[in-house]
Amino acid sequence: MTNRGRRRGPHGTPRRAVAMTACAALVGTMTTGCWAEQSAMPAVRDFLIAWQVGNYKAAARGTVGADRVRVADALSRVRQQLDAASLRLSLGTEVEGSDVDQIVKKGDEADARFTVKIDLGENGQPWEYPGLMHLRRVGGTWKIVWNQTIINTKLKPGQRLAVVTEVPKRAPITDAQGRPVLSEVRAYNVGVYPGQLSDPEKTLEELSKQTKMDGGRRLDSERLLGRVRSAPPQTFLPLLTLQVPTHNALLRRLSAIPGLRFDEIKAPIAPAYAPELIGHLGPATADRLQQVGAPYQPGDTIGVSGIQLLQQRRLAGTPTVRVVAQDESGANSEELRSWPGQPPQDVQTTLDPAYQRRTDFALQGLQYPASMVVVQPSTGQVLAVSNRGTNGENRAFEGRYQPGMTFGIVSAEALFSQGGMNQATETTCPASVTVGGKTFTSQARGETSFANAFAGSCKTTLAQLGGKLDGQALVRQAAQFGIGKDWGLSIPAFTGSVPAPGDDGEKAAAMVGEGKVEVSPLTMALVAAAAQSGTWRPPYVLKDVTAPGQTPPPLSLPPESIASLKKVLTRTATQGNAHAARVSGDVVGVAALVEGGNGKKPVSWFVGSSGDRAFAIAVEGPVNTAKLAARFLTGHA
């Protein structure tokens, strides 16, 4: 037979071949049309498309063998039972190297293979599995013979799909010796038995409404509903954990919501000390979920502040997620797919309980907000952190205060290393001095050594000696003490700020720790540590967490200037403003009161060291901080 008389396409290809090629491409995307001969393909294609887009009634119309309302209901429940983010269906099994036909037809019967791909929203891993449906030609039209195995080939009569999330026990936060820093307290797991809820949507909406907290954040009731619908019906599903007595009022409100159940537990969840640093646990509200990300779900108990939040994934690990087939009673369960989670890991801090008790004791009873930090000069380890009256803020790390004359430690070292001075250099301490239009006052002492002037808190001495330094020199020396640098610390902290002075007045103000100079207590504890050891070392509070390369190297200070600085600080502790802290021969330091102005509160400081421990105290009010230092060093009033 020749091709004469056969109509061809534009490139010489037979029209029928073009049509067949086009149809094959369309079948791959499940697009409608173009099958001239009677085939089971359109029925399969239309059913899968309708199921995927959520037109369950249309999908059911293409079936036989069961009530169509029941079929539509069964198809609609797949997404609910899996709390699926998306469901995609495609023809064929998509098994690499497979030569199995998509549709195998025998007379008026046929079998069609397809692939189900479901995004569970857990760890970003989809669940993909092969599906199989049987078709029959009825009155010349192909129909899908309904069987629930179309949903999943392992689904047995009376069974449903469910998602089981197994959350591992949270790992502890420990101190420097590996002992937990969390106390065991009474609490309640508040949750539901999904199969016993008469109106899940109403129960969860009321739960979300009653748990509104912290300026409006709340649980995501819509996502909670998806979680409840996908859980095994007869298994208790905890939705949040509330402490006693902290959350007693909320527990009373929740007890009035129908369907909620309360499981009393004892759990190590309350910080034994340094709560602003250690942090707290709380429910995974909508905004918090954006912080911690998948695979955590609404209502999960997660870290909401401090180390508990910053190290959430390490401490909590990730849950194991299993998809199961089971009957409504939860029995006869069969695992269909699982995704193993990551085990939790301890987070060890550098905190020393003995020093922590002393810092807490030192600030005990103060009527003003106060913070204190203790560091180890030889290592940079943070040994203790205490905040009192700071409304949950870790001001020991993040506070921003003018340091006043405690910044004189930095200024004095700059004068020794850059200005040609030492502790014995003769200076003057007038009652008043004006530099660059700014006036500074002190108790007049006349001519005296620099060490004596410093010990007497002589602000006018430092202000006028700023003329021996250019502004950049002071900024550079401040950086040698780590001020304003990136410490690579795994905890939020303010490292301080010493802007380049714009004129002599600003430079004089910077010399005495005023003007635009700002620091945190941790900044000044590290300054004291550098003055003690001669080397500034970056701080750290978590062991084995910081990635290599993120921490800056230590900075060595000139030995000659450090030797002079130690003599100055010793004089200040023996005969000057810090003498009340001199409870042993190795105590050095400086006390200062920064007067309030421009709406700022007065701040009382002590910055010093004793042996291999350096510390800084900042109190937002007029207090004898040298006596607080003595309380810390002795452990008694």
XYZ file of C-alpha atoms in Angstrom:
637
model
C 0.000 0.000 0.000
C 1.343 3.425 -0.884
C 0.882 6.705 0.928
C -0.947 8.224 -1.956
C -4.333 9.385 -0.804
C -3.289 9.437 2.951
C -3.437 12.997 4.265
C -0.244 14.169 5.885
C 0.720 16.709 8.474
C 2.727 19.833 7.701
C 6.053 18.007 8.098
C 5.145 14.885 6.211
C 4.056 12.883 9.273
C 0.781 10.999 8.971
C -2.066 12.862 10.692
C -2.969 9.841 12.807
C 0.565 9.616 14.139
C 0.444 13.313 15.095
C -2.863 12.780 16.854
C -1.575 9.763 18.776
C 1.559 11.634 19.871
C -0.464 14.616 21.096
C -2.896 12.389 22.984
C -0.030 10.576 24.705
C 1.310 13.924 25.936
C -2.104 15.008 27.159
C -2.661 11.755 29.005
C 0.549 12.375 30.921
C -0.918 15.609 32.242
C -4.454 14.209 32.512
C -5.835 16.822 30.113
C -9.216 16.158 28.575
C -9.987 15.254 24.999
C -8.811 13.667 21.767
C -9.480 9.942 22.244
C -11.529 8.914 19.206
C -11.773 5.253 20.150
C -13.618 4.018 23.172
C -11.155 3.767 26.063
C -11.077 3.507 29.858
C -8.583 6.369 29.927
C -11.086 9.283 30.068
C -12.923 7.700 32.998
C -9.682 7.218 34.932
C -8.445 10.638 34.032
C -11.660 12.463 34.981
C -11.916 10.589 38.282
C -8.345 11.448 39.279
C -8.664 15.094 38.270
C -11.927 15.509 40.188
C -10.454 13.841 43.284
C -7.295 15.986 43.159
C -9.117 19.323 42.833
C -11.654 18.437 45.528
C -14.701 17.965 43.308
C -15.690 14.795 45.145
C -19.251 14.650 43.817
C -17.953 14.669 40.228
C -15.469 11.925 41.097
C -18.244 9.842 42.698
C -20.436 10.171 39.596
C -17.837 8.167 37.710
C -18.151 5.183 40.075
C -20.387 2.163 40.509
C -20.791 -0.415 43.257
C -21.461 1.947 46.197
C -23.630 4.855 47.221
C -22.158 7.946 45.568
C -22.627 10.104 48.657
C -20.540 7.597 50.630
C -17.894 7.580 47.896
C -17.654 11.387 47.857
C -17.423 11.417 51.643
C -14.639 8.794 51.661
C -12.607 10.743 49.092
C -13.065 14.031 50.945
C -11.854 12.540 54.212
C -8.429 11.602 52.836
C -7.114 15.147 53.168
C -8.681 15.535 56.618
C -7.387 12.217 57.929
C -3.856 13.121 56.824
C -4.084 16.882 57.474
C -2.587 17.086 53.997
C -1.128 20.301 52.649
C -1.604 19.001 49.098
C -2.651 15.872 47.208
C -1.486 15.102 43.670
C -2.553 12.203 41.474
C -1.042 10.978 38.233
C -1.441 8.059 35.849
C 1.060 5.227 36.084
C 3.163 4.035 38.964
C 6.176 6.189 38.052
C 8.449 3.353 39.141
C 11.782 3.729 37.370
C 12.347 1.027 34.776
C 8.805 -0.314 35.102
C 7.142 -1.654 31.946
C 3.736 -2.089 33.615
C 0.986 -0.556 31.513
C -1.050 2.276 33.027
C -4.299 0.617 31.996
C -4.744 -3.086 31.275
C -8.060 -3.945 29.590
C -9.738 -7.337 29.183
C -13.032 -7.005 27.385
C -15.403 -5.043 29.584
C -13.059 -5.087 32.576
C -9.907 -3.028 33.167
C -7.323 -2.201 35.820
C -5.691 1.236 36.060
C -2.545 2.096 37.948
C -1.890 5.549 39.325
C 0.354 7.365 41.802
C -0.684 9.276 44.914
C 1.641 11.992 46.234
C 0.615 13.651 49.510
C 2.410 16.481 51.284
C 1.895 15.953 55.013
C 3.731 19.148 55.908
C 6.098 17.116 58.114
C 9.830 17.651 57.591
C 9.119 18.560 53.981
C 8.837 14.875 53.013
C 5.904 13.810 50.814
C 4.243 10.417 51.029
C 4.176 8.767 47.624
C 2.629 5.391 46.897
C 1.110 3.413 43.984
C -2.647 3.103 43.600
C -4.854 0.646 41.746
C -8.491 0.851 40.631
C -10.744 -1.591 38.794
C -13.096 -0.442 36.015
C -16.119 -1.993 34.315
C -17.919 -1.004 31.137
C -21.558 -0.355 32.016
C -23.939 0.414 29.166
C -21.035 1.311 26.933
C -19.463 3.659 29.491
C -16.433 2.907 31.628
C -17.007 3.261 35.366
C -14.673 2.913 38.372
C -15.785 0.067 40.617
C -15.628 1.670 44.035
C -13.525 0.088 46.740
C -11.807 1.902 49.577
C -8.549 0.269 48.504
C -8.549 2.925 45.779
C -7.531 5.340 48.574
C -4.749 2.978 49.616
C -4.303 -0.628 48.609
C -3.697 -1.684 52.234
C -6.871 -0.096 53.592
C -9.214 -2.763 54.942
C -13.020 -2.511 55.343
C -13.981 -0.154 58.161
C -10.519 1.376 58.397
C -9.422 4.969 58.039
C -6.097 6.717 57.656
C -4.544 8.510 60.629
C -1.311 10.333 61.439
C 0.512 9.373 64.637
C 3.084 11.887 65.845
C 5.484 10.549 68.455
C 7.169 13.419 70.269
C 10.394 12.446 72.090
C 11.073 13.541 75.654
C 12.702 16.952 75.661
C 16.405 16.924 76.532
C 17.587 18.877 79.593
C 19.562 22.079 79.821
C 22.426 21.456 82.228
C 24.988 23.428 84.212
C 28.774 23.291 83.869
C 28.845 19.949 85.762
C 26.124 18.403 83.621
C 23.347 18.727 86.202
C 19.889 19.852 85.024
C 19.039 23.515 85.598
C 15.298 22.843 85.384
C 13.052 22.085 88.338
C 10.270 19.513 88.219
C 6.863 21.145 88.680
C 3.208 20.148 88.544
C 1.533 20.728 85.208
C -1.397 19.609 83.084
C -1.381 18.338 79.545
C -4.564 19.809 78.088
C -5.884 17.861 75.127
C -8.710 15.916 73.540
C -9.831 12.473 72.477
C -10.565 13.320 68.820
C -13.238 10.672 68.367
C -15.174 11.904 71.396
C -15.608 15.516 70.260
C -19.181 16.295 69.300
C -18.194 19.593 67.694
C -14.398 19.716 67.168
C -14.479 23.088 65.417
C -16.343 24.772 68.282
C -14.126 23.214 70.966
C -10.903 24.288 69.282
C -12.136 27.777 68.453
C -13.012 28.286 72.119
C -9.628 26.874 73.159
C -7.918 29.343 70.848
C -9.996 32.210 72.194
C -9.340 31.417 75.859
C -5.576 30.945 75.406
C -5.090 34.372 73.855
C -1.897 35.637 75.463
C 1.035 38.038 75.342
C -0.585 40.941 73.562
C -2.830 38.928 71.255
C -0.894 35.842 70.146
C -3.098 32.794 70.028
C -3.284 29.200 68.888
C -4.184 28.646 65.246
C -7.609 27.003 65.569
C -7.751 26.035 61.893
C -4.452 24.163 62.037
C -5.434 22.650 65.378
C -8.589 21.315 63.730
C -6.540 19.669 60.997
C -4.306 18.107 63.617
C -7.256 16.731 65.582
C -8.988 15.311 62.509
C -5.840 13.493 61.414
C -5.089 11.968 64.818
C -6.203 8.478 65.898
C -9.780 8.940 67.202
C -9.468 7.157 70.543
C -5.979 8.255 71.587
C -5.439 11.226 73.900
C -3.964 14.108 71.907
C -2.198 16.718 74.092
C -2.552 20.246 72.731
C -0.737 22.343 75.320
C 1.013 22.070 78.681
C 0.194 24.484 81.493
C 2.084 24.858 84.765
C 0.636 24.977 88.257
C 0.198 27.480 89.856
C 1.437 29.812 87.077
C -1.498 29.044 84.781
C -4.205 28.297 87.353
C -6.519 31.048 86.093
C -6.262 29.792 82.510
C -6.818 26.202 83.615
C -10.053 27.253 85.334
C -11.274 28.954 82.151
C -10.407 25.960 80.003
C -12.200 23.541 82.343
C -15.506 25.004 81.109
C -14.863 24.057 77.466
C -16.696 20.838 76.475
C -14.434 18.099 75.169
C -11.170 19.208 76.764
C -9.375 16.727 79.001
C -6.699 17.405 81.623
C -3.857 14.987 82.297
C -1.855 15.913 85.415
C 1.903 15.405 85.102
C 5.155 16.324 86.812
C 7.796 17.594 84.434
C 11.189 19.378 84.606
C 10.118 22.558 82.833
C 10.717 25.476 85.244
C 14.156 27.173 85.384
C 15.743 26.662 88.792
C 17.659 29.928 88.301
C 18.582 32.501 85.639
C 15.116 32.200 84.064
C 15.715 35.152 81.716
C 18.670 33.249 80.225
C 17.406 29.661 80.468
C 13.980 30.610 79.130
C 10.519 29.134 79.374
C 8.308 26.647 77.560
C 4.897 27.464 76.162
C 2.346 26.573 73.484
C 3.223 26.839 69.802
C 1.153 29.844 68.809
C 0.887 30.900 65.174
C 3.696 33.470 65.340
C 5.986 31.174 67.330
C 5.569 28.452 64.725
C 6.974 30.862 62.175
C 10.082 31.164 64.360
C 10.716 27.460 64.971
C 9.304 26.126 61.679
C 8.339 22.569 60.748
C 7.762 19.951 62.013
C 6.261 21.531 65.136
C 2.498 21.947 65.233
C -0.035 24.245 66.909
C -0.254 23.516 70.620
C 3.083 21.707 70.831
C 5.063 22.697 73.895
C 8.116 24.529 72.594
C 10.732 26.943 73.851
C 9.319 30.465 73.863
C 12.246 32.425 75.314
C 15.922 32.204 76.200
C 17.945 29.080 75.520
C 14.754 27.024 75.366
C 13.762 28.946 72.233
C 17.216 29.450 70.728
C 18.039 25.734 70.990
C 14.505 24.427 70.361
C 15.398 21.944 67.633
C 18.389 20.546 69.517
C 16.512 20.210 72.808
C 13.249 18.894 71.371
C 14.586 16.901 68.452
C 11.979 16.236 65.811
C 9.002 13.887 66.120
C 8.627 10.537 64.409
C 5.628 10.685 62.097
C 3.712 7.552 61.111
C 0.779 7.124 58.751
C -1.399 4.209 59.833
C -4.539 2.419 58.750
C -6.841 1.614 61.650
C -10.468 1.167 62.535
C -12.400 3.864 64.382
C -11.619 2.296 67.758
C -7.900 2.661 67.116
C -7.407 -1.101 67.040
C -6.021 -3.238 64.221
C -3.547 -0.551 63.344
C -1.119 -1.099 60.484
C 1.730 1.249 59.648
C 1.745 2.402 56.042
C 4.673 4.816 56.107
C 6.917 6.463 58.668
C 9.467 9.228 58.876
C 11.907 8.843 61.770
C 12.586 11.957 63.808
C 15.841 13.278 65.207
C 16.639 12.470 68.857
C 16.909 15.389 71.302
C 20.324 16.462 72.568
C 21.307 18.020 75.883
C 22.428 21.622 75.928
C 25.168 22.219 78.477
C 25.746 25.698 79.826
C 28.789 27.134 81.575
C 26.718 28.209 84.595
C 28.111 27.356 88.018
C 25.357 26.855 90.633
C 27.589 28.096 93.482
C 28.280 31.402 91.752
C 24.667 31.593 90.615
C 23.456 31.385 94.223
C 25.836 34.185 95.168
C 24.750 36.488 92.348
C 21.094 35.953 93.236
C 21.911 36.644 96.875
C 23.834 39.821 96.001
C 20.780 41.329 94.279
C 18.267 40.033 96.793
C 15.924 42.612 98.278
C 16.798 45.473 95.919
C 13.935 47.836 95.160
C 15.358 48.763 91.756
C 15.803 46.615 88.627
C 19.279 45.087 88.720
C 21.489 42.738 86.735
C 24.770 40.946 87.348
C 27.137 38.809 85.283
C 30.123 36.734 86.402
C 32.705 35.538 83.865
C 35.934 33.571 84.068
C 38.843 35.713 82.775
C 41.001 32.711 81.827
C 38.348 31.200 79.525
C 35.539 33.677 78.802
C 32.973 31.294 80.305
C 29.891 32.935 81.788
C 29.646 31.524 85.312
C 26.470 33.216 86.523
C 23.708 35.516 85.274
C 21.170 37.219 87.491
C 18.367 39.658 86.736
C 16.014 41.107 89.318
C 12.918 43.179 88.587
C 13.577 43.270 84.827
C 10.171 41.929 83.723
C 11.669 38.836 82.168
C 14.330 40.721 80.189
C 17.897 39.456 80.256
C 19.342 42.927 80.864
C 22.537 41.350 82.154
C 23.246 40.542 78.495
C 21.025 42.957 76.590
C 20.759 46.046 78.793
C 22.006 49.352 77.347
C 23.475 51.667 79.938
C 25.995 54.485 80.136
C 28.917 52.991 82.102
C 30.079 56.251 83.693
C 33.446 56.118 85.432
C 33.610 52.303 85.163
C 34.463 52.992 81.510
C 37.532 54.693 82.974
C 39.118 51.204 82.909
C 39.147 51.454 79.112
C 40.111 55.141 79.091
C 42.971 54.574 81.544
C 44.371 51.699 79.473
C 44.182 53.891 76.356
C 46.137 56.641 78.154
C 48.731 54.110 79.294
C 49.185 52.426 75.907
C 48.591 55.418 73.609
C 49.089 58.549 75.714
C 52.482 57.898 77.313
C 51.155 57.766 80.882
C 51.230 55.337 83.813
C 49.541 55.089 87.189
C 52.047 57.431 88.818
C 51.804 60.242 86.264
C 51.013 63.552 88.012
C 47.611 64.951 87.064
C 45.195 67.567 88.340
C 41.648 67.123 89.613
C 39.896 70.491 89.465
C 36.357 70.995 90.695
C 35.213 71.911 87.204
C 36.566 71.718 83.679
C 35.029 72.680 80.341
C 36.105 70.771 77.245
C 34.643 71.487 73.818
C 31.755 73.368 75.344
C 30.875 70.587 77.811
C 31.380 71.129 81.538
C 32.399 68.323 83.906
C 32.519 68.555 87.705
C 34.183 66.578 90.516
C 35.261 67.008 94.105
C 38.477 68.992 93.759
C 41.693 67.194 94.747
C 44.308 69.462 93.268
C 47.528 67.910 91.955
C 47.823 64.171 92.543
C 48.822 60.947 90.823
C 46.597 59.490 88.170
C 45.917 56.468 90.412
C 44.710 58.711 93.255
C 42.547 60.792 90.937
C 40.964 57.663 89.459
C 40.355 56.138 92.901
C 38.545 59.332 93.880
C 36.214 59.166 90.856
C 37.739 62.348 89.471
C 35.735 62.888 86.312
C 37.486 66.159 85.501
C 40.853 64.388 85.340
C 39.767 61.939 82.653
C 37.788 64.570 80.751
C 40.806 66.851 80.315
C 43.259 63.995 79.679
C 41.224 63.097 76.608
C 43.377 65.717 74.885
C 46.243 63.191 74.908
C 44.266 60.868 72.612
C 42.603 61.297 69.275
C 39.010 60.060 69.075
C 39.893 57.067 66.901
C 42.511 55.889 69.407
C 39.853 55.649 72.131
C 37.518 53.746 69.790
C 40.330 51.335 68.852
C 41.220 50.632 72.475
C 37.566 50.057 73.304
C 37.520 47.447 70.525
C 40.553 45.782 72.142
C 38.259 45.188 75.119
C 35.669 43.636 72.763
C 33.321 46.627 72.886
C 31.181 46.856 69.771
C 32.614 43.655 68.265
C 30.732 40.564 67.143
C 31.402 38.065 69.920
C 29.960 35.086 68.074
C 27.804 34.468 71.128
C 24.931 32.027 70.688
C 22.733 34.135 73.006
C 21.461 37.656 72.181
C 23.694 40.261 73.795
C 24.528 43.936 73.421
C 28.286 44.166 72.917
C 28.443 47.899 73.525
C 28.900 50.995 71.424
C 31.620 53.669 71.411
C 30.988 55.917 68.404
C 33.862 58.016 67.077
C 33.664 61.420 68.862
C 32.672 64.307 66.620
C 34.546 66.924 68.660
C 36.581 67.420 71.826
C 33.453 67.694 73.960
C 32.162 64.334 72.785
C 35.604 62.796 73.293
C 35.744 64.111 76.887
C 32.268 62.677 77.533
C 33.348 59.319 76.103
C 36.421 59.270 78.371
C 34.119 59.338 81.415
C 31.616 56.833 79.981
C 28.894 59.313 79.154
C 27.471 60.846 75.995
C 26.946 58.205 73.336
C 28.864 55.398 75.077
C 26.625 52.437 75.948
C 27.377 49.001 77.353
C 25.694 45.981 78.894
C 26.715 44.423 82.222
C 28.222 41.536 80.250
C 30.311 44.011 78.249
C 31.780 45.452 81.437
C 32.328 42.053 83.079
C 34.482 41.202 80.067
C 36.327 44.527 80.432
C 37.103 43.605 84.044
C 38.195 40.139 82.922
C 40.590 41.608 80.328
C 42.015 44.003 82.918
C 42.650 41.055 85.231
C 44.196 38.605 82.718
C 45.668 40.983 80.135
C 43.680 39.279 77.371
C 40.139 39.917 76.218
C 38.400 36.622 75.500
C 35.013 36.260 73.800
C 32.281 35.091 76.160
C 30.395 31.867 75.823
C 27.569 30.314 77.809
C 26.808 27.161 75.795
C 29.282 24.331 75.363
C 29.672 22.480 72.053
C 27.111 24.641 70.265
C 28.981 27.473 68.554
C 30.279 26.478 65.135
C 34.059 26.783 64.596
C 35.061 30.043 62.974
C 32.169 32.049 64.412
C 34.012 33.093 67.570
C 36.560 35.933 67.326
C 40.098 35.284 68.541
C 41.334 36.540 71.932
C 42.859 40.033 71.996
C 46.070 40.597 73.960
C 46.575 43.959 75.648
C 50.026 45.551 76.219
C 51.566 44.063 79.410
C 52.916 47.441 80.568
C 49.551 49.165 80.364
C 47.817 46.226 82.068
C 50.346 46.339 84.919
C 49.595 50.040 85.464
C 45.856 49.395 85.155
C 45.962 46.717 87.869
C 47.685 49.137 90.237
C 45.044 51.772 89.532
C 42.192 49.345 90.188
C 43.888 48.050 93.348
C 44.188 51.629 94.631
C 40.511 52.215 93.835
C 39.513 49.084 95.789
C 41.738 49.835 98.806
C 41.383 53.594 99.168
C 38.793 54.726 96.641
C 35.159 54.353 95.686
C 35.261 50.519 95.660
C 36.817 50.004 99.106
C 33.630 48.454 100.563
C 34.144 45.509 98.218
C 37.669 44.799 99.497
C 36.889 41.596 101.416
C 40.114 39.907 100.335
C 43.501 41.018 99.099
C 42.922 40.219 95.421
C 39.715 42.241 94.952
C 40.059 45.086 92.447
C 37.428 47.198 90.790
C 35.633 50.478 90.432
C 32.200 51.725 91.503
C 30.293 54.533 89.838
C 26.959 56.309 89.806
C 25.765 57.601 86.459
C 23.341 60.417 87.171
C 20.034 60.291 85.372
C 19.371 62.889 82.715
C 17.273 63.375 79.592
C 14.660 61.007 80.971
C 17.205 58.288 81.822
C 17.308 56.587 85.203
C 20.428 56.813 87.370
C 22.548 53.659 87.165
C 24.834 52.378 89.935
C 27.752 50.222 88.792
C 30.409 47.942 90.175
C 32.945 46.436 87.779
C 35.803 44.365 89.137
C 37.426 40.997 89.711
C 38.744 38.661 92.359
C 41.001 35.824 91.300
C 39.722 34.043 88.195
C 36.304 35.653 88.325
C 35.301 39.010 86.951
C 31.891 40.560 87.357
C 29.730 43.580 86.701
C 26.688 44.827 88.599
C 24.252 47.417 87.235
C 21.359 48.733 89.329
C 18.800 51.152 87.937
C 18.864 53.382 91.001
C 21.222 54.857 93.625
C 22.763 51.913 95.522
C 26.112 51.188 97.179
C 27.221 48.599 94.625
C 30.561 47.985 96.392
C 28.560 46.468 99.278
C 26.656 44.320 96.769
C 30.000 43.124 95.421
C 31.068 42.214 98.958
C 27.836 40.228 99.438
C 28.619 38.307 96.263
C 32.230 37.628 97.237
C 31.499 36.524 100.813
C 28.117 34.895 100.304
C 26.627 36.736 103.278
C 25.377 40.216 104.135
